Amino acid sequence: MNTIIQILINCLMSMTAFYITLKAIPQVRQLFIKANLFGIDQCKQNKDKKVAESQGVVAGCVYLVVMFLFIPIPFTSSQPLGNEWLFTLEDFRHEVFAQFISALLSICCMIFLGFADDVLDLRWRTKLLLPTIATLPLLMVYGITYNNTTVIVPKPLRDLVGYSVNLGPIYYLYLAMLAVFCTNAINIVAGINGIEAGQGLVIGLSIIVYNIIEFIGSSDQWQCHLFSLHFMLPFVAVTAALLYHNWYPSQVFVGDTYCYFAGMTFAVVGILGHFSKTMLLFFIPQVFNFLFSCPQLFHFVDCPRHRLPKYDVKTDRVYASTFRLKTNETKPLGALFIAILRTLRLVEYRKVSDNDADPKNKTLVATGVVGVNDTYECSNLTIINLILVKFGPMNEKYVTIILLIIQCLCTCLAFFIRYGISRIFY
Ligand code: UD1
Ligand code: MG
């Protein structure tokens, strides 16, 4: 079928998906609360209000239904002949079909895993392992249909290593890690109203713009960008509907289900659309947040269960949440990271108490070695807390807005790198 007609049908189906998600969420909200699937909004005065969790599952299910209904469209013949009224078998593109099915399988697995996480509160180890397994069908199909593991070397390095390098299995490892990263990266920029769905929407729209530019302009890869568009348009539609209900003050939470669903959808289009590196450029804030979080994620310093900002009832504003560290209990690497972050002024850091109850410490204090057993408070290492450290306490809504503006600016930067700087190096 004509590609433009395919896109138009996809747009129509996406609009329907938007409408259904918008209407379905208020309908099923109470069912989730009844099933004990609710959370308490930590940054609100009323701590008794139950907010339905995991509403990403509604968005995810509507998305899957729409995609299942859409499957035949790209494969339908525009001039049906005889018995082959739907598909012209000799023209049937088996490899694209396999990609479609494996992509939906991986997304479906992640929605399931996200829901399991919301219900069971899985360990971090499991959260890392399961996306890797969910990507295997995708990698298998990538291997069979495309199997390109060669990367072009940047110009300054070509004298050393040549024009291109075949990474072989290492490339597959990179693709698997990309899926793990995407699924978890959104989940750790979370905890304030609208931020998970908001970042999903901005990244989704950025990918759509990129696909349209490439679809119109590129000669050989247009099919990959059409494939990506088919997946991203309905995704953006269900995300927008979810964001409507998740925006401040949230009527529902998106849950880990949405974070994993979004992450896997991005990974799928990046891998099968053959633009995984450009896709990562749209994740600049998430990459920064991940690197910034590393000392806590890898337990060099304490990582509290929740790192979302703290709420001040009197002013109705949020401020950076903190974790505690004791001088004599902090691992050397942890202390080094915090020292670097303090020098870069990326954290707020203050002494909470002198632990001078111990007579030994009194001696040390007397001899000038002060603070050997002191307790300090340091702001949690997330981009959300960083905004609050830099701009000071503010209403939760404005934190989300600032973060989404940063995400949009990073999209502009990504396009500048992709179409400006990269041309110099490649
Ligand atoms: C991740 C973060 C954690 C953060 C949490 C917030 C890491 C390693 N983990 O954990 O630091 O606190 O997300 O989602 O970075 N909530 C709100 N307002 C919101 C959204 C969520 O108060 O707008 C609270 C609710 O109590 C909700 C809970 O966060 O029930 C959901 O947390 P969950 O998604 O289970 O946390 P994790 O993904 O494990
Ligand atoms: Mg979460």
XYZ file of C-alpha atoms and ligand atoms in Angstrom:
466
model
C 0.000 0.000 0.000
C 1.108 3.553 -0.696
C 3.314 4.792 2.153
C 1.429 8.066 2.565
C -1.864 6.167 2.937
C -0.158 3.896 5.495
C 0.920 6.945 7.525
C -2.554 8.499 7.259
C -4.201 5.290 8.502
C -1.649 5.149 11.323
C -2.443 8.782 12.255
C -6.167 8.020 12.332
C -5.607 4.944 14.492
C -3.312 6.964 16.783
C -6.009 9.598 17.277
C -8.447 6.834 18.184
C -5.857 5.421 20.611
C -5.507 8.875 22.197
C -9.262 9.168 22.665
C -9.680 5.637 24.068
C -6.781 6.054 26.551
C -8.089 9.464 27.621
C -11.536 7.998 28.363
C -10.399 4.608 29.713
C -8.105 5.877 32.485
C -10.824 7.579 34.594
C -13.016 4.495 34.097
C -10.482 1.950 35.370
C -8.836 4.119 38.059
C -11.118 2.912 40.830
C -10.592 -0.722 39.812
C -6.846 -0.308 40.393
C -7.385 1.350 43.769
C -9.749 -1.496 44.756
C -7.026 -3.988 43.803
C -4.618 -2.124 46.128
C -2.685 -0.739 43.202
C -2.360 2.807 44.436
C 0.333 5.136 45.726
C 0.452 8.198 47.910
C 1.531 11.432 46.290
C 4.580 12.312 48.407
C 4.651 15.953 47.354
C 1.129 16.857 48.404
C -0.467 17.973 51.649
C -3.154 15.287 51.645
C -1.338 12.040 52.383
C -4.602 10.059 52.620
C -5.572 10.409 48.975
C -5.063 7.187 47.050
C -3.678 7.741 43.558
C -4.112 4.813 41.142
C -0.694 3.361 40.194
C 0.456 1.563 37.003
C -1.834 3.432 34.616
C 0.859 2.877 32.006
C -0.717 -0.543 31.631
C -3.863 1.083 30.174
C -1.771 3.099 27.719
C 0.313 0.000 26.915
C -2.729 -2.202 26.265
C -4.425 0.371 24.010
C -1.102 0.722 22.173
C -0.797 -3.032 21.647
C -4.393 -3.370 20.404
C -3.891 -0.526 17.921
C -0.590 -1.990 16.723
C -2.104 -5.463 16.334
C -4.912 -3.991 14.232
C -2.364 -2.040 12.201
C -0.155 -5.063 11.377
C -1.836 -5.919 8.034
C -1.770 -2.344 6.713
C 1.887 -2.071 5.556
C 1.640 -5.527 3.958
C -1.646 -5.115 2.122
C -1.386 -5.034 -1.632
C -2.704 -1.878 -3.298
C -3.749 -3.826 -6.407
C -5.285 -7.075 -5.122
C -5.412 -9.907 -7.630
C -7.642 -12.981 -7.566
C -7.443 -14.958 -4.322
C -4.621 -12.815 -3.061
C -7.049 -9.982 -2.264
C -5.213 -8.934 0.865
C -1.538 -9.796 0.393
C 0.342 -10.350 -2.824
C 2.441 -13.256 -1.653
C 5.386 -12.848 -3.971
C 5.768 -9.231 -2.776
C 5.315 -10.102 0.879
C 8.206 -8.654 2.881
C 8.855 -11.432 5.370
C 11.766 -9.688 7.044
C 9.741 -6.523 7.801
C 6.913 -8.703 9.077
C 9.324 -10.577 11.396
C 10.621 -7.228 12.651
C 7.090 -6.019 13.351
C 6.160 -9.119 15.313
C 9.414 -9.317 17.306
C 9.197 -5.597 18.153
C 5.682 -6.053 19.507
C 6.780 -9.153 21.416
C 9.575 -7.243 23.164
C 7.282 -4.309 23.995
C 4.609 -6.696 25.271
C 7.197 -8.457 27.510
C 8.286 -5.137 28.999
C 4.707 -4.062 29.746
C 4.288 -7.375 31.545
C 7.562 -6.945 33.444
C 6.713 -3.346 34.377
C 3.352 -4.424 35.731
C 5.033 -7.232 37.675
C 7.433 -4.651 39.102
C 4.565 -2.397 40.181
C 2.842 -5.291 41.912
C 5.866 -7.136 43.331
C 8.446 -4.353 43.703
C 11.233 -6.339 42.036
C 14.903 -6.117 42.991
C 17.300 -4.041 40.916
C 19.118 -7.164 39.776
C 15.912 -8.510 38.207
C 15.159 -5.125 36.677
C 18.455 -5.337 34.825
C 18.255 -8.972 33.797
C 14.717 -9.157 32.435
C 14.962 -6.387 29.798
C 18.088 -8.117 28.476
C 16.096 -11.323 27.994
C 13.137 -9.423 26.511
C 15.475 -8.017 23.838
C 16.674 -11.443 22.648
C 13.877 -11.985 20.049
C 14.591 -8.517 18.744
C 18.320 -9.144 18.430
C 17.659 -12.484 16.769
C 15.497 -10.825 14.112
C 18.034 -7.996 13.751
C 20.707 -10.626 13.153
C 18.668 -12.503 10.549
C 17.306 -9.520 8.663
C 20.082 -6.933 8.853
C 23.073 -8.215 10.815
C 25.085 -5.038 10.403
C 27.646 -4.889 13.196
C 30.009 -2.512 11.439
C 30.523 1.006 12.721
C 32.023 3.884 10.745
C 35.145 5.262 12.415
C 35.301 9.064 13.017
C 37.683 10.862 10.605
C 40.433 11.684 13.153
C 40.816 7.959 14.000
C 40.696 6.578 10.445
C 44.473 6.590 9.988
C 44.757 4.342 13.022
C 41.867 1.885 12.579
C 40.608 2.326 9.049
C 37.264 3.488 7.617
C 35.077 1.037 9.547
C 35.301 -1.605 12.262
C 33.239 -4.754 12.528
C 32.354 -5.115 16.199
C 30.638 -8.514 15.788
C 29.162 -9.832 19.072
C 30.217 -6.662 20.925
C 27.687 -4.758 18.817
C 24.925 -7.126 19.970
C 26.032 -6.598 23.568
C 25.759 -2.853 22.972
C 22.226 -3.261 21.566
C 21.145 -5.376 24.562
C 22.636 -2.834 26.965
C 20.865 -0.055 25.100
C 17.524 -1.748 25.819
C 18.404 -2.130 29.522
C 19.486 1.492 29.671
C 16.385 2.874 27.926
C 13.989 0.900 30.119
C 15.603 1.977 33.394
C 16.726 5.498 32.456
C 13.190 6.914 32.408
C 12.305 5.162 35.668
C 15.105 6.893 37.566
C 14.052 10.365 36.402
C 10.766 9.936 38.249
C 8.774 10.867 41.312
C 7.208 14.223 40.458
C 3.892 14.664 38.690
C 4.068 14.393 34.911
C 7.792 13.812 34.564
C 7.797 10.196 33.315
C 5.069 10.679 30.690
C 6.404 14.186 29.898
C 9.888 12.963 29.015
C 8.366 10.045 27.071
C 6.325 12.535 25.047
C 9.265 14.834 24.268
C 11.570 11.948 23.283
C 8.769 10.361 21.197
C 8.088 13.620 19.360
C 11.830 14.136 18.785
C 12.084 10.688 17.190
C 9.043 11.438 14.985
C 10.632 14.703 13.773
C 13.886 12.847 13.060
C 12.018 10.091 11.200
C 10.130 12.618 9.062
C 13.354 14.472 8.160
C 15.057 11.204 7.216
C 11.960 9.773 5.499
C 11.765 12.778 3.191
C 15.493 13.328 2.755
C 17.240 9.962 2.873
C 17.332 7.723 -0.126
C 18.256 4.275 1.188
C 16.995 4.151 4.788
C 13.460 5.546 4.307
C 11.842 2.154 4.986
C 13.447 2.009 8.449
C 12.098 5.456 9.282
C 8.649 4.506 8.040
C 8.826 1.458 10.321
C 9.770 3.701 13.247
C 6.960 6.171 12.461
C 4.423 3.329 12.546
C 5.529 2.565 16.117
C 6.052 6.102 17.392
C 2.809 7.800 16.297
C 0.500 5.564 18.394
C 3.048 5.679 21.224
C 3.000 9.485 21.344
C -0.817 9.419 21.203
C -1.278 7.116 24.219
C 1.492 8.969 26.109
C -0.231 12.329 25.565
C -3.495 10.917 26.946
C -1.664 9.451 29.949
C 0.148 12.733 30.577
C -3.187 14.550 30.622
C -4.191 12.548 33.723
C -0.682 12.408 35.206
C -0.038 16.162 34.976
C 0.080 18.177 38.211
C -1.949 17.540 40.356
C -1.790 13.878 39.291
C -5.004 11.905 39.193
C -3.024 8.762 38.343
C 0.582 7.536 38.440
C 2.089 5.963 35.337
C 4.003 3.290 37.290
C 7.051 1.333 36.261
C 4.823 -0.203 33.578
C 4.900 3.013 31.561
C 8.631 3.606 32.120
C 9.520 0.145 30.811
C 6.978 0.296 27.983
C 8.331 3.655 26.831
C 11.979 2.609 27.177
C 11.487 -0.591 25.204
C 9.517 1.169 22.454
C 12.400 3.628 22.013
C 14.956 0.800 22.044
C 12.938 -1.172 19.473
C 12.707 1.690 16.972
C 16.340 2.648 17.574
C 17.569 -0.909 16.949
C 15.280 -1.967 14.083
C 15.228 1.539 12.581
C 19.058 1.428 12.521
C 19.452 4.769 14.312
C 20.381 3.623 17.833
C 23.177 6.197 18.183
C 20.962 9.120 17.136
C 18.250 7.783 19.440
C 20.687 7.919 22.359
C 21.238 11.613 21.566
C 17.599 12.226 22.524
C 18.413 10.734 25.942
C 21.027 13.356 26.941
C 19.262 14.323 30.236
C 18.711 10.639 31.069
C 22.362 9.778 30.313
C 23.469 12.663 32.522
C 21.077 11.550 35.278
C 22.383 7.978 35.069
C 26.039 9.048 35.304
C 25.213 11.480 38.102
C 23.322 8.702 39.957
C 26.100 6.101 39.625
C 27.596 6.584 43.127
C 24.148 5.843 44.603
C 23.066 3.186 42.090
C 26.281 1.206 42.631
C 26.134 1.778 46.409
C 29.354 3.735 46.865
C 27.155 5.922 49.031
C 23.748 5.274 50.550
C 20.766 5.110 48.140
C 17.422 5.647 49.916
C 14.380 3.766 48.560
C 12.941 7.078 47.327
C 15.035 9.934 46.024
C 12.144 12.173 44.992
C 12.135 15.739 46.402
C 10.819 16.559 49.875
C 7.614 18.515 50.303
C 7.198 21.544 52.526
C 3.547 21.855 53.588
C 3.881 25.474 54.752
C 5.079 26.855 51.429
C 3.604 24.173 49.099
C 7.042 23.865 47.529
C 9.483 21.004 47.085
C 13.163 21.034 47.936
C 16.060 18.644 47.333
C 15.875 15.408 49.320
C 19.019 14.120 50.989
C 20.885 11.030 52.098
C 23.201 10.730 55.057
C 26.833 9.813 55.103
C 29.228 9.378 57.967
C 32.852 10.277 57.457
C 34.235 7.075 58.893
C 31.708 4.755 57.205
C 31.849 6.124 53.676
C 33.775 4.054 51.135
C 36.846 5.853 49.741
C 35.415 5.916 46.197
C 32.105 7.264 47.521
C 33.934 10.028 49.397
C 35.909 10.848 46.241
C 32.735 11.097 44.096
C 31.056 13.363 46.638
C 34.184 15.538 46.885
C 34.189 15.934 43.077
C 30.465 16.714 42.975
C 30.907 19.265 45.763
C 33.720 20.942 43.846
C 31.516 21.073 40.760
C 28.714 22.477 42.974
C 26.298 19.779 41.870
C 25.191 18.854 45.399
C 24.108 20.562 48.576
C 26.148 19.320 51.480
C 25.947 20.153 55.161
C 27.055 18.781 58.497
C 24.225 17.392 60.584
C 26.030 16.439 63.781
C 29.437 16.113 65.412
C 29.652 12.663 66.808
C 31.735 13.626 69.783
C 30.022 11.350 72.287
C 32.873 8.928 71.756
C 35.825 9.907 74.006
C 38.229 8.845 71.251
C 36.733 11.513 69.018
C 37.115 14.130 71.672
C 40.818 13.393 71.651
C 40.890 13.674 67.878
C 39.000 16.937 67.985
C 41.453 18.174 70.601
C 44.384 17.235 68.385
C 42.860 19.039 65.445
C 41.576 16.056 63.430
C 38.005 17.299 63.404
C 34.969 15.712 61.830
C 36.308 12.164 61.761
C 33.006 10.683 62.839
C 30.600 13.408 61.773
C 27.333 12.884 59.979
C 26.668 14.838 56.803
C 23.623 15.304 54.627
C 24.033 15.422 50.870
C 21.325 16.082 48.282
C 20.298 12.955 46.359
C 22.103 12.452 43.074
C 19.292 12.934 40.555
C 18.708 15.611 37.939
C 15.432 16.514 39.710
C 17.250 17.332 42.961
C 19.964 19.116 41.004
C 17.329 21.503 39.567
C 16.199 22.240 43.124
C 19.781 22.747 44.330
C 20.432 25.204 41.512
C 17.091 27.063 41.378
C 16.010 26.667 45.008
C 12.688 25.268 46.327
C 9.673 25.709 44.052
C 6.259 24.263 43.330
C 6.407 20.706 41.980
C 4.734 21.750 38.707
C 7.592 24.137 37.873
C 10.226 21.443 38.458
C 8.483 19.291 35.833
C 8.207 22.241 33.438
C 11.923 23.122 33.842
C 12.928 19.501 33.268
C 10.770 19.258 30.146
C 12.244 22.503 28.797
C 15.725 21.022 29.386
C 14.605 17.866 27.546
C 13.426 20.003 24.578
C 16.682 21.997 24.549
C 18.615 18.721 24.571
C 16.583 17.599 21.541
C 17.767 20.763 19.734
C 21.327 19.928 20.810
C 20.842 16.362 19.542
C 19.781 17.639 16.110
C 22.738 20.012 16.086
C 25.116 17.120 16.850
C 23.409 14.820 14.314
C 23.252 17.275 11.402
C 26.064 19.676 12.337
C 28.960 18.317 14.360
C 28.695 14.704 13.136
C 29.181 15.865 9.492
C 32.611 17.172 10.529
C 33.607 13.833 12.056
C 31.995 11.453 9.536
C 12.363 5.203 41.259
C 13.573 5.931 41.852
C 13.246 6.501 43.238
C 12.049 7.435 43.106
C 10.877 6.695 42.484
C 9.723 7.652 42.255
C 15.920 5.353 41.664
C 16.967 4.325 41.883
N 14.676 4.996 41.982
O 12.110 4.071 42.081
O 14.360 7.194 43.732
O 11.692 7.925 44.371
O 11.258 6.103 41.211
O 8.807 7.203 41.334
O 16.200 6.428 41.206
N 5.411 9.185 43.389
C 4.983 10.443 43.773
N 4.698 11.349 42.790
C 4.808 11.059 41.465
C 5.238 9.765 41.079
C 5.530 8.860 42.069
O 4.882 10.743 44.942
O 4.512 11.918 40.622
C 5.680 8.202 44.437
C 4.379 7.517 44.877
O 4.432 7.289 46.238
C 4.433 6.226 44.093
C 5.924 5.935 44.060
O 6.548 7.201 43.924
O 3.696 5.209 44.712
C 6.315 5.043 42.914
O 7.630 4.659 43.088
P 8.228 3.438 42.232
O 7.960 3.667 40.776
O 7.768 2.155 42.787
O 9.765 3.651 42.542
P 10.992 3.008 41.740
O 10.708 2.984 40.288
O 11.409 1.737 42.367
Mg 9.135 3.812 39.093
